[in-house]
Coordinates of C-alpha atoms and ligand atoms in Angstrom, one line a residue:
M1 CA 7.7 18.6 1.5
S2 CA 6.2 15.4 0.8
L3 CA 7.2 13.3 3.6
L4 CA 7.6 10.8 0.2
E5 CA 8.3 10.9 -2.9
T6 CA 9.8 9.3 -6.1
R7 CA 11.4 11.6 -8.3
D8 CA 12.4 10.2 -12.3
L9 CA 12.1 6.8 -11.5
T10 CA 12.9 4.2 -13.8
G11 CA 12.4 -0.2 -12.4
F12 CA 14.0 -3.0 -14.3
Y13 CA 13.5 -6.8 -14.8
G14 CA 16.4 -7.4 -16.3
D15 CA 17.4 -5.7 -18.8
F16 CA 13.1 -5.3 -18.9
Q17 CA 12.1 -1.6 -18.6
A18 CA 8.5 -1.6 -16.7
L19 CA 8.3 1.9 -14.9
F20 CA 9.7 5.0 -17.5
G21 CA 10.5 7.9 -14.9
V22 CA 7.8 8.2 -12.4
D23 CA 7.1 11.0 -10.3
I24 CA 4.9 10.5 -7.2
T25 CA 4.2 12.6 -3.6
L26 CA 2.3 11.4 -0.4
S27 CA 2.1 14.6 1.8
E28 CA 2.3 13.8 5.7
G29 CA -0.9 12.7 6.7
E30 CA -2.4 12.3 2.9
T31 CA -4.0 9.7 1.3
V32 CA -3.0 8.7 -2.0
A33 CA -4.1 6.3 -4.9
V34 CA -2.1 4.7 -7.7
I35 CA -4.6 2.8 -10.0
G36 CA -4.0 0.8 -13.7
A37 CA -4.4 -1.9 -15.9
N38 CA -2.6 -5.1 -15.5
G39 CA 1.2 -4.8 -15.9
A40 CA 1.1 -0.7 -15.3
G41 CA 3.8 -1.0 -12.9
K42 CA 1.4 0.2 -9.7
T43 CA 3.4 -2.9 -7.9
T44 CA 7.1 -1.9 -9.7
L45 CA 5.7 1.1 -8.0
M46 CA 5.8 -0.6 -4.1
R47 CA 8.5 -2.3 -5.1
S48 CA 10.6 0.6 -5.6
I49 CA 10.0 2.4 -2.3
S50 CA 9.3 -0.3 0.1
G51 CA 13.6 -1.4 -1.1
V52 CA 12.7 -4.8 -3.3
I53 CA 14.1 -3.9 -6.1
T54 CA 17.1 -0.9 -4.8
Q55 CA 16.6 2.4 -7.2
A56 CA 19.7 4.6 -7.9
P57 CA 20.7 7.5 -5.1
G58 CA 18.0 10.4 -5.9
M59 CA 15.1 8.5 -7.5
V60 CA 13.3 7.4 -4.0
R61 CA 13.3 9.7 -0.8
F62 CA 11.3 9.7 2.2
D63 CA 11.2 12.7 4.7
G64 CA 14.2 14.3 3.3
R65 CA 16.0 11.4 3.1
E66 CA 17.6 9.2 0.3
I67 CA 15.9 5.4 0.8
G68 CA 16.2 4.0 -3.0
A69 CA 19.3 2.0 -2.3
L70 CA 18.5 0.6 1.8
P71 CA 17.6 -3.3 1.7
P72 CA 13.6 -3.8 2.7
D73 CA 14.7 -4.4 6.8
E74 CA 16.0 -1.0 7.2
I75 CA 13.0 0.7 4.6
M76 CA 10.8 -1.1 7.7
A77 CA 12.4 0.5 10.6
L78 CA 12.0 4.0 9.1
G79 CA 8.5 3.5 9.8
I80 CA 7.2 2.1 5.2
A81 CA 5.4 -1.0 6.1
V82 CA 3.8 -2.6 3.7
V83 CA -0.2 -4.8 3.2
P84 CA 2.1 -6.4 0.0
E85 CA 0.1 -7.9 -2.5
G86 CA -2.1 -11.2 -2.1
R87 CA -1.4 -10.3 1.7
K88 CA 1.4 -13.1 1.7
L89 CA 0.4 -13.6 5.7
F90 CA 3.2 -16.3 7.7
P91 CA 0.9 -19.7 6.9
S92 CA 2.4 -21.8 10.5
L93 CA 1.3 -18.2 12.8
S94 CA -1.6 -17.8 14.2
V95 CA -4.1 -14.4 13.7
E96 CA -1.9 -12.6 16.7
E97 CA 1.9 -14.2 15.7
N98 CA 1.2 -12.9 12.5
L99 CA 0.3 -9.7 13.7
M100 CA 2.8 -9.1 15.8
M101 CA 5.4 -10.1 13.4
G102 CA 4.3 -6.3 12.3
C103 CA 6.0 -5.0 15.2
H104 CA 9.2 -6.8 14.9
R105 CA 11.7 -4.5 12.9
R106 CA 10.1 -1.0 14.8
K107 CA 8.8 -1.1 18.1
V108 CA 8.2 2.8 18.2
A109 CA 5.3 3.8 20.2
G110 CA 1.8 4.6 18.5
P111 CA -1.4 4.8 18.3
W112 CA -1.6 0.9 16.8
S113 CA -1.3 -2.8 19.0
L114 CA -2.9 -5.8 19.8
D115 CA -5.3 -3.9 20.9
T116 CA -6.4 -1.4 19.0
V117 CA -5.3 -3.1 16.0
Y118 CA -8.4 -5.3 17.6
G119 CA -11.2 -3.0 18.0
L120 CA -10.5 -1.7 14.2
F121 CA -11.2 -5.9 13.1
P122 CA -13.5 -7.4 15.7
I123 CA -13.2 -10.2 14.2
L124 CA -9.8 -10.9 14.6
K125 CA -9.4 -10.9 18.1
E126 CA -12.3 -13.7 18.2
R127 CA -10.4 -15.3 15.4
R128 CA -6.9 -14.7 17.6
H129 CA -6.0 -18.3 18.2
Q130 CA -6.5 -20.2 14.3
P131 CA -4.0 -20.3 12.3
G132 CA -4.2 -16.9 9.8
T133 CA -4.8 -19.4 6.8
A134 CA -7.8 -20.4 8.1
L135 CA -9.6 -17.1 8.0
S136 CA -11.5 -15.8 4.5
G137 CA -9.8 -13.9 2.1
G138 CA -10.9 -11.0 3.7
Q139 CA -10.0 -11.6 6.9
Q140 CA -6.4 -12.3 5.5
Q141 CA -7.3 -9.4 4.5
M142 CA -7.4 -7.5 7.6
V143 CA -4.6 -9.5 9.3
S144 CA -2.5 -8.0 7.2
I145 CA -3.2 -4.4 7.0
G146 CA -3.3 -5.1 10.9
R147 CA 0.1 -7.0 11.0
A148 CA 1.8 -3.4 8.9
L149 CA 0.0 -1.3 10.9
M150 CA 1.3 -3.0 14.8
S151 CA 4.7 -1.3 13.3
N152 CA 2.8 2.3 13.5
P153 CA 4.1 3.6 10.4
R154 CA 4.2 7.1 8.9
V155 CA 3.8 5.3 5.9
L156 CA 1.0 2.4 4.7
L157 CA 1.5 1.3 1.6
C158 CA -1.2 -1.0 0.0
D159 CA -0.9 -3.5 -3.0
E160 CA -4.6 -3.8 -4.6
I161 CA -5.8 -4.6 -1.1
S162 CA -9.3 -5.4 -3.0
L163 CA -8.1 -8.1 -5.1
G164 CA -9.7 -10.8 -5.8
L165 CA -12.2 -9.7 -3.1
A166 CA -16.5 -9.9 -3.3
P167 CA -17.7 -6.0 -3.4
V168 CA -19.0 -6.4 0.7
V169 CA -16.3 -6.9 2.0
I170 CA -13.7 -4.8 0.0
K171 CA -16.4 -2.2 0.9
D172 CA -16.0 -3.1 5.6
I173 CA -12.0 -3.8 4.5
Y174 CA -11.8 0.2 3.1
A175 CA -14.4 1.0 6.8
A176 CA -11.5 1.1 8.1
F177 CA -9.7 3.2 6.5
P178 CA -10.9 6.5 7.7
Q179 CA -9.8 5.2 11.0
I180 CA -6.3 4.9 9.9
R181 CA -5.9 7.6 8.4
E182 CA -7.1 9.7 11.3
T183 CA -3.9 8.2 12.9
G184 CA -2.2 10.6 11.2
A185 CA -0.9 8.0 9.0
S186 CA -0.2 8.0 5.1
V187 CA -1.1 6.1 2.3
V188 CA -1.0 5.1 -0.4
V189 CA -3.5 2.9 -1.8
V190 CA -2.7 0.7 -5.3
E191 CA -6.0 -0.1 -6.6
Q192 CA -7.7 -1.9 -9.9
D193 CA -10.9 -0.5 -8.5
V194 CA -10.9 2.3 -9.4
G195 CA -14.7 3.5 -7.9
Q196 CA -12.8 2.6 -4.5
A197 CA -10.1 4.9 -5.5
M198 CA -11.8 7.6 -6.1
K199 CA -13.4 7.4 -3.0
V200 CA -10.6 7.1 0.0
A201 CA -8.0 9.2 -2.0
D202 CA -7.0 12.3 -1.8
R203 CA -5.1 12.4 -5.3
V204 CA -5.4 9.8 -8.0
Y205 CA -2.4 9.0 -9.9
C206 CA -3.7 6.3 -13.3
M207 CA -0.6 4.8 -14.2
M208 CA -0.3 3.0 -17.9
E209 CA 2.4 0.9 -19.8
G210 CA 4.9 1.7 -16.9
R211 CA 4.2 5.6 -17.0
V212 CA 1.7 8.5 -14.5
T213 CA -1.1 9.7 -17.5
L214 CA -3.2 11.0 -15.5
S215 CA -3.3 12.8 -11.6
G216 CA -5.1 14.8 -10.1
R217 CA -7.7 15.2 -7.2
P218 CA -10.7 12.9 -7.4
S219 CA -13.4 16.0 -8.2
D220 CA -11.3 16.9 -10.7
L221 CA -11.0 14.0 -12.8
S222 CA -13.8 13.3 -15.4
R223 CA -14.4 9.7 -16.1
E224 CA -14.1 10.2 -19.6
A225 CA -10.1 11.5 -18.6
I226 CA -9.4 9.2 -16.3
H227 CA -10.5 6.2 -18.9
D228 CA -8.3 7.7 -21.3
A229 CA -5.7 7.9 -18.8
Y230 CA -6.7 3.5 -18.0
F231 CA -6.7 2.6 -21.1
G232 CA -5.1 4.7 -23.4
A233 CA -7.2 7.1 -26.0
A234 CA -8.8 5.6 -28.6
Ligands
ATP301 P1 -0.9 -5.9 -11.6 O1 -2.1 -5.3 -11.9 O2 0.0 -7.2 -12.6 O3 -0.4 -6.1 -10.4 P2 1.2 -3.5 -11.5 O4 0.5 -2.3 -12.1 O5 1.4 -3.9 -10.5 O6 -0.5 -4.5 -12.5 P3 3.4 -4.6 -12.0 O7 3.0 -5.5 -11.6 O8 3.7 -3.8 -11.9 O9 1.8 -4.4 -13.2 O10 4.7 -5.3 -13.5 C1 5.2 -4.0 -14.2 C2 5.4 -5.0 -15.7 O11 7.0 -5.3 -15.3 C3 5.0 -5.9 -16.3 O12 5.3 -5.6 -18.0 C4 4.3 -6.9 -15.9 O13 4.8 -8.2 -17.3 C5 6.4 -7.2 -15.7 N1 6.7 -7.8 -14.5 C6 6.2 -7.8 -13.5 N2 7.2 -8.2 -12.5 C7 8.4 -8.9 -13.2 C8 9.2 -9.2 -12.7 N3 9.0 -10.2 -11.8 N4 9.7 -10.2 -13.8 C9 10.3 -9.8 -15.4 N5 8.8 -9.0 -15.4 C10 7.8 -8.6 -14.3

């Protein structure tokens, strides 16, 4: 059984329909990537899972339970943590205070604590008393990932963590993912960087215009098939 699944998921902003029958599944311990161009619907999918957009019954299930109608704080308390697009650090708080905000709503024992997050991203320990927003973009992204891990989530949803970062920084950040996986967390990464998605994921979903256009294991997907699913067949 899947840990997390969406079934025939639709998503609306007022009258505008952004998702059309999206089915995705995530198994325990699995890392899945969702790729697609600007506007494909990836963020809307993440918002539907994390409760920012309320969904009808039957459309989002987590650990055998309907969660589509729950508010974001309850979903986070169940064990789904989000690394939001744009990082969204608390500007008036230090690095350490930002990290601590991650376990405010969910205090469960698990592999992640300030110590282990600092072990994952040692630079954050050095900077722990500085305001989060004084850090470089890559370091802020580390804070955002660390903050999500602090809740010891069962599912980590990462929305476009490479956006606006230099390739070498992206590589550094993704270098942390094997360690995150080792703790047993299941992960969804939303990525426009297809190469990065292929490297990190067990399975990939490609979206275009609100629909899943391709899915499979990276080794089973040809470059041509991905190109067509991403941009549309010529
Ligand atoms: P991006 O890489 O730009 O974040 P995306 O794949 O995450 O793209 P979404 O942000 O989910 O795509 O957007 C899907 C569609 O919904 C787009 O056509 C977008 O313009 C529209 N959309 C997104 N957010 C809103 C909103 N708050 N109000 C109205 N339309 C929106």
